[in-house]
Amino acid sequence: MTAAFSQLTGNLDTIKQRALYRSRRVIASPQGINLQIDGRTVVNFCSNDYLGLANHPDVVSAFKAAADHYGVGSGSAHLICGHSAAHHVLEEELADFTGRDRALLFSTGYMANIGVISALLGRGDAVFEDRLNHASLLDGGLFSGARFKRYAHADVENLNVHLNKATGNKLIVTDGVFSMDGDFAPLKALSLAAKDNDAWLMVDDAHGLGVIGERGGGLLEHYGLNLEDVPVLMGTLGKGFGTFGAFVAGSDALIETLIQQARTYIYTTALPAAVAEATRISLKIVIAENWRRDKLKKLAERFRLGAGQLGLELMVSASPIQPIIIGDSQRAVDTSNALLNAGFLVSAIRPPTVPKGSSRLRVTFSALHEEHQIDQLLDALNLIKT
Ligand SMILES: *Cc1c(COP(=O)(O)O)cnc(C)c1O
């Protein structure tokens, strides 16, 4: 071993001893219900491609046609020469879809969250975050330099205690559908708390958009909330929409501010125009094909019923994210490996992604799953448990 970085190996050993070591599985097939891993086909129960659009033929052919027209690379950031007609139209369609003045594309959701929070807040301001928010929201809050307060999960009373003491601009930040738990943020109460305290509310609905609501409008559609209630809405395109990238939707003033000041917007290459064109088609499917959302509900209900009968510990979730709480990290990994041997890919989620002692199997469903596959997963879980 060379001397450089040799001090890191001790740290890696510690991670291993705590059963927190992470490794990649190499996938040889397209995304979908069946994945090829190490020459085997396994049934996929851990993707965020909830609607089954990542490999949808119409989305794929839109991508190919756009690559023929635009090529692959976007050439530069949006503000130099990378902002194509494809990006521009998609932004207008996303604004329409979310019922907002404007939308702005970001290259990833992680960057959107860092960029928005840092553009809106600085020293002297305050940011309030749900304890279980996605890492990118927490990082965005820390990065902004504002006073950083975490409130107890979905606990608006606790949030109010912190809000009362704050000065400067105030931003409340929450996941919509919580990414590792599957439950819904109490958005009505949060928007009231924001209004009462002269604060802004930002919702990251990465797991709700496309999936929840009659038209796939996510948690805001579910609760009937508008731009006044939730001034900042962030969504990702790599989950329910099945493509890649992210967007922020809101007022003209918000979007112009982001164009001027969000550093993760300004200083990064625009996502490929072909991705934008593919997303335009997936957006059409998201809106039109309600059967995908109905199917997800049915699958989740069937799973919850069966898992309950097996005595598995589920969470309060009405989304396609249905975690099984294991607790111990090593046990979570062992169960995930046993499931893989039985032909099911379900990932073990461990700290620091989730709080200590709450390691879990994060089971997710796709509109392309069949009900008998849910039953097969339940059978496998039953065998492993006993
Ligand atoms: C996945 C995710 C992100 C990050 O989005 P990317 O486009 O993958 O960078 C942000 N917020 C939440 C809640 C997410 O689940």
PDB file of N, CA, C and O in Angstrom, residues 232-264:
ATOM      1  N   VAL A 232     -42.498  28.190  -2.649  1.00  0.00           N
ATOM      2  CA  VAL A 232     -41.374  27.525  -3.334  1.00  0.00           C
ATOM      3  C   VAL A 232     -41.668  26.025  -3.447  1.00  0.00           C
ATOM      4  O   VAL A 232     -41.751  25.326  -2.441  1.00  0.00           O
ATOM      5  N   LEU A 233     -41.825  25.556  -4.681  1.00  0.00           N
ATOM      6  CA  LEU A 233     -42.034  24.125  -4.917  1.00  0.00           C
ATOM      7  C   LEU A 233     -40.872  23.589  -5.730  1.00  0.00           C
ATOM      8  O   LEU A 233     -40.532  24.123  -6.788  1.00  0.00           O
ATOM      9  N   MET A 234     -40.252  22.539  -5.199  1.00  0.00           N
ATOM     10  CA  MET A 234     -39.139  21.908  -5.914  1.00  0.00           C
ATOM     11  C   MET A 234     -39.552  20.478  -6.258  1.00  0.00           C
ATOM     12  O   MET A 234     -40.230  19.806  -5.471  1.00  0.00           O
ATOM     13  N   GLY A 235     -39.195  20.033  -7.471  1.00  0.00           N
ATOM     14  CA  GLY A 235     -39.487  18.661  -7.868  1.00  0.00           C
ATOM     15  C   GLY A 235     -38.286  18.088  -8.607  1.00  0.00           C
ATOM     16  O   GLY A 235     -37.488  18.831  -9.177  1.00  0.00           O
ATOM     17  N   THR A 236     -38.166  16.770  -8.580  1.00  0.00           N
ATOM     18  CA  THR A 236     -37.083  16.150  -9.344  1.00  0.00           C
ATOM     19  C   THR A 236     -37.690  15.425 -10.545  1.00  0.00           C
ATOM     20  O   THR A 236     -38.856  15.066 -10.551  1.00  0.00           O
ATOM     21  N   LEU A 237     -36.873  15.221 -11.557  1.00  0.00           N
ATOM     22  CA  LEU A 237     -37.334  14.557 -12.776  1.00  0.00           C
ATOM     23  C   LEU A 237     -36.840  13.109 -12.850  1.00  0.00           C
ATOM     24  O   LEU A 237     -37.265  12.343 -13.703  1.00  0.00           O
ATOM     25  N   GLY A 238     -35.940  12.734 -11.952  1.00  0.00           N
ATOM     26  CA  GLY A 238     -35.330  11.403 -11.995  1.00  0.00           C
ATOM     27  C   GLY A 238     -36.117  10.348 -11.241  1.00  0.00           C
ATOM     28  O   GLY A 238     -35.704   9.189 -11.169  1.00  0.00           O
ATOM     29  N   LYS A 239     -37.247  10.724 -10.654  1.00  0.00           N
ATOM     30  CA  LYS A 239     -38.035   9.747  -9.896  1.00  0.00           C
ATOM     31  C   LYS A 239     -39.322   9.445 -10.653  1.00  0.00           C
ATOM     32  O   LYS A 239     -39.269   8.744 -11.641  1.00  0.00           O
ATOM     33  N   GLY A 240     -40.450   9.999 -10.220  1.00  0.00           N
ATOM     34  CA  GLY A 240     -41.705   9.692 -10.894  1.00  0.00           C
ATOM     35  C   GLY A 240     -41.676   9.959 -12.395  1.00  0.00           C
ATOM     36  O   GLY A 240     -42.316   9.254 -13.168  1.00  0.00           O
ATOM     37  N   PHE A 241     -40.941  10.974 -12.813  1.00  0.00           N
ATOM     38  CA  PHE A 241     -40.914  11.323 -14.240  1.00  0.00           C
ATOM     39  C   PHE A 241     -40.000  10.396 -15.051  1.00  0.00           C
ATOM     40  O   PHE A 241     -40.032  10.419 -16.277  1.00  0.00           O
ATOM     41  N   GLY A 242     -39.154   9.665 -14.362  1.00  0.00           N
ATOM     42  CA  GLY A 242     -38.368   8.633 -15.017  1.00  0.00           C
ATOM     43  C   GLY A 242     -37.185   9.117 -15.843  1.00  0.00           C
ATOM     44  O   GLY A 242     -36.578   8.327 -16.566  1.00  0.00           O
ATOM     45  N   THR A 243     -36.845  10.420 -15.773  1.00  0.00           N
ATOM     46  CA  THR A 243     -35.721  10.896 -16.597  1.00  0.00           C
ATOM     47  C   THR A 243     -34.579  11.375 -15.715  1.00  0.00           C
ATOM     48  O   THR A 243     -33.983  10.562 -14.994  1.00  0.00           O
ATOM     49  N   PHE A 244     -34.292  12.664 -15.707  1.00  0.00           N
ATOM     50  CA  PHE A 244     -33.141  13.170 -14.958  1.00  0.00           C
ATOM     51  C   PHE A 244     -33.261  14.681 -14.832  1.00  0.00           C
ATOM     52  O   PHE A 244     -33.733  15.345 -15.752  1.00  0.00           O
ATOM     53  N   GLY A 245     -32.803  15.209 -13.714  1.00  0.00           N
ATOM     54  CA  GLY A 245     -32.823  16.655 -13.531  1.00  0.00           C
ATOM     55  C   GLY A 245     -33.831  17.056 -12.468  1.00  0.00           C
ATOM     56  O   GLY A 245     -34.362  16.207 -11.749  1.00  0.00           O
ATOM     57  N   ALA A 246     -34.089  18.355 -12.385  1.00  0.00           N
ATOM     58  CA  ALA A 246     -35.000  18.862 -11.350  1.00  0.00           C
ATOM     59  C   ALA A 246     -35.500  20.233 -11.759  1.00  0.00           C
ATOM     60  O   ALA A 246     -35.021  20.816 -12.737  1.00  0.00           O
ATOM     61  N   PHE A 247     -36.492  20.735 -11.015  1.00  0.00           N
ATOM     62  CA  PHE A 247     -36.981  22.074 -11.289  1.00  0.00           C
ATOM     63  C   PHE A 247     -37.494  22.726 -10.015  1.00  0.00           C
ATOM     64  O   PHE A 247     -37.798  22.050  -9.026  1.00  0.00           O
ATOM     65  N   VAL A 248     -37.553  24.048 -10.077  1.00  0.00           N
ATOM     66  CA  VAL A 248     -38.186  24.824  -9.014  1.00  0.00           C
ATOM     67  C   VAL A 248     -39.289  25.624  -9.683  1.00  0.00           C
ATOM     68  O   VAL A 248     -39.090  26.175 -10.772  1.00  0.00           O
ATOM     69  N   ALA A 249     -40.483  25.677  -9.058  1.00  0.00           N
ATOM     70  CA  ALA A 249     -41.598  26.427  -9.635  1.00  0.00           C
ATOM     71  C   ALA A 249     -42.110  27.426  -8.613  1.00  0.00           C
ATOM     72  O   ALA A 249     -42.181  27.126  -7.424  1.00  0.00           O
ATOM     73  N   GLY A 250     -42.449  28.616  -9.107  1.00  0.00           N
ATOM     74  CA  GLY A 250     -42.941  29.661  -8.207  1.00  0.00           C
ATOM     75  C   GLY A 250     -43.243  30.936  -8.966  1.00  0.00           C
ATOM     76  O   GLY A 250     -43.513  30.908 -10.173  1.00  0.00           O
ATOM     77  N   SER A 251     -43.195  32.044  -8.242  1.00  0.00           N
ATOM     78  CA  SER A 251     -43.518  33.341  -8.840  1.00  0.00           C
ATOM     79  C   SER A 251     -42.411  33.790  -9.778  1.00  0.00           C
ATOM     80  O   SER A 251     -41.278  33.292  -9.724  1.00  0.00           O
ATOM     81  N   ASP A 252     -42.746  34.772 -10.604  1.00  0.00           N
ATOM     82  CA  ASP A 252     -41.749  35.362 -11.490  1.00  0.00           C
ATOM     83  C   ASP A 252     -40.568  35.907 -10.690  1.00  0.00           C
ATOM     84  O   ASP A 252     -39.410  35.717 -11.069  1.00  0.00           O
ATOM     85  N   ALA A 253     -40.865  36.575  -9.565  1.00  0.00           N
ATOM     86  CA  ALA A 253     -39.787  37.164  -8.748  1.00  0.00           C
ATOM     87  C   ALA A 253     -38.859  36.077  -8.209  1.00  0.00           C
ATOM     88  O   ALA A 253     -37.627  36.251  -8.187  1.00  0.00           O
ATOM     89  N   LEU A 254     -39.439  34.965  -7.777  1.00  0.00           N
ATOM     90  CA  LEU A 254     -38.600  33.871  -7.263  1.00  0.00           C
ATOM     91  C   LEU A 254     -37.690  33.345  -8.364  1.00  0.00           C
ATOM     92  O   LEU A 254     -36.474  33.195  -8.170  1.00  0.00           O
ATOM     93  N   ILE A 255     -38.270  33.057  -9.524  1.00  0.00           N
ATOM     94  CA  ILE A 255     -37.479  32.438 -10.595  1.00  0.00           C
ATOM     95  C   ILE A 255     -36.390  33.393 -11.085  1.00  0.00           C
ATOM     96  O   ILE A 255     -35.234  32.987 -11.290  1.00  0.00           O
ATOM     97  N   GLU A 256     -36.725  34.681 -11.226  1.00  0.00           N
ATOM     98  CA  GLU A 256     -35.693  35.638 -11.648  1.00  0.00           C
ATOM     99  C   GLU A 256     -34.560  35.723 -10.618  1.00  0.00           C
ATOM    100  O   GLU A 256     -33.388  35.821 -10.973  1.00  0.00           O
ATOM    101  N   THR A 257     -34.939  35.669  -9.335  1.00  0.00           N
ATOM    102  CA  THR A 257     -33.919  35.705  -8.284  1.00  0.00           C
ATOM    103  C   THR A 257     -32.991  34.499  -8.407  1.00  0.00           C
ATOM    104  O   THR A 257     -31.767  34.618  -8.272  1.00  0.00           O
ATOM    105  N   LEU A 258     -33.571  33.343  -8.701  1.00  0.00           N
ATOM    106  CA  LEU A 258     -32.738  32.139  -8.826  1.00  0.00           C
ATOM    107  C   LEU A 258     -31.808  32.251 -10.036  1.00  0.00           C
ATOM    108  O   LEU A 258     -30.642  31.853  -9.977  1.00  0.00           O
ATOM    109  N   ILE A 259     -32.323  32.793 -11.130  1.00  0.00           N
ATOM    110  CA  ILE A 259     -31.481  32.937 -12.324  1.00  0.00           C
ATOM    111  C   ILE A 259     -30.301  33.867 -12.022  1.00  0.00           C
ATOM    112  O   ILE A 259     -29.172  33.623 -12.457  1.00  0.00           O
ATOM    113  N   GLN A 260     -30.548  34.911 -11.234  1.00  0.00           N
ATOM    114  CA  GLN A 260     -29.479  35.856 -10.916  1.00  0.00           C
ATOM    115  C   GLN A 260     -28.526  35.320  -9.849  1.00  0.00           C
ATOM    116  O   GLN A 260     -27.332  35.602  -9.877  1.00  0.00           O
ATOM    117  N   GLN A 261     -29.080  34.545  -8.871  1.00  0.00           N
ATOM    118  CA  GLN A 261     -28.304  34.311  -7.644  1.00  0.00           C
ATOM    119  C   GLN A 261     -28.057  32.867  -7.251  1.00  0.00           C
ATOM    120  O   GLN A 261     -27.247  32.625  -6.351  1.00  0.00           O
ATOM    121  N   ALA A 262     -28.744  31.911  -7.849  1.00  0.00           N
ATOM    122  CA  ALA A 262     -28.523  30.520  -7.419  1.00  0.00           C
ATOM    123  C   ALA A 262     -27.244  30.003  -8.080  1.00  0.00           C
ATOM    124  O   ALA A 262     -27.207  29.737  -9.287  1.00  0.00           O
ATOM    125  N   ARG A 263     -26.213  29.839  -7.296  1.00  0.00           N
ATOM    126  CA  ARG A 263     -24.900  29.511  -7.866  1.00  0.00           C
ATOM    127  C   ARG A 263     -24.888  28.127  -8.514  1.00  0.00           C
ATOM    128  O   ARG A 263     -24.162  27.910  -9.483  1.00  0.00           O
ATOM    129  N   THR A 264     -25.684  27.213  -7.991  1.00  0.00           N
ATOM    130  CA  THR A 264     -25.731  25.873  -8.595  1.00  0.00           C
ATOM    131  C   THR A 264     -26.562  25.869  -9.880  1.00  0.00           C
ATOM    132  O   THR A 264     -26.615  24.858 -10.580  1.00  0.00           O
TER     133      THR A 264
END
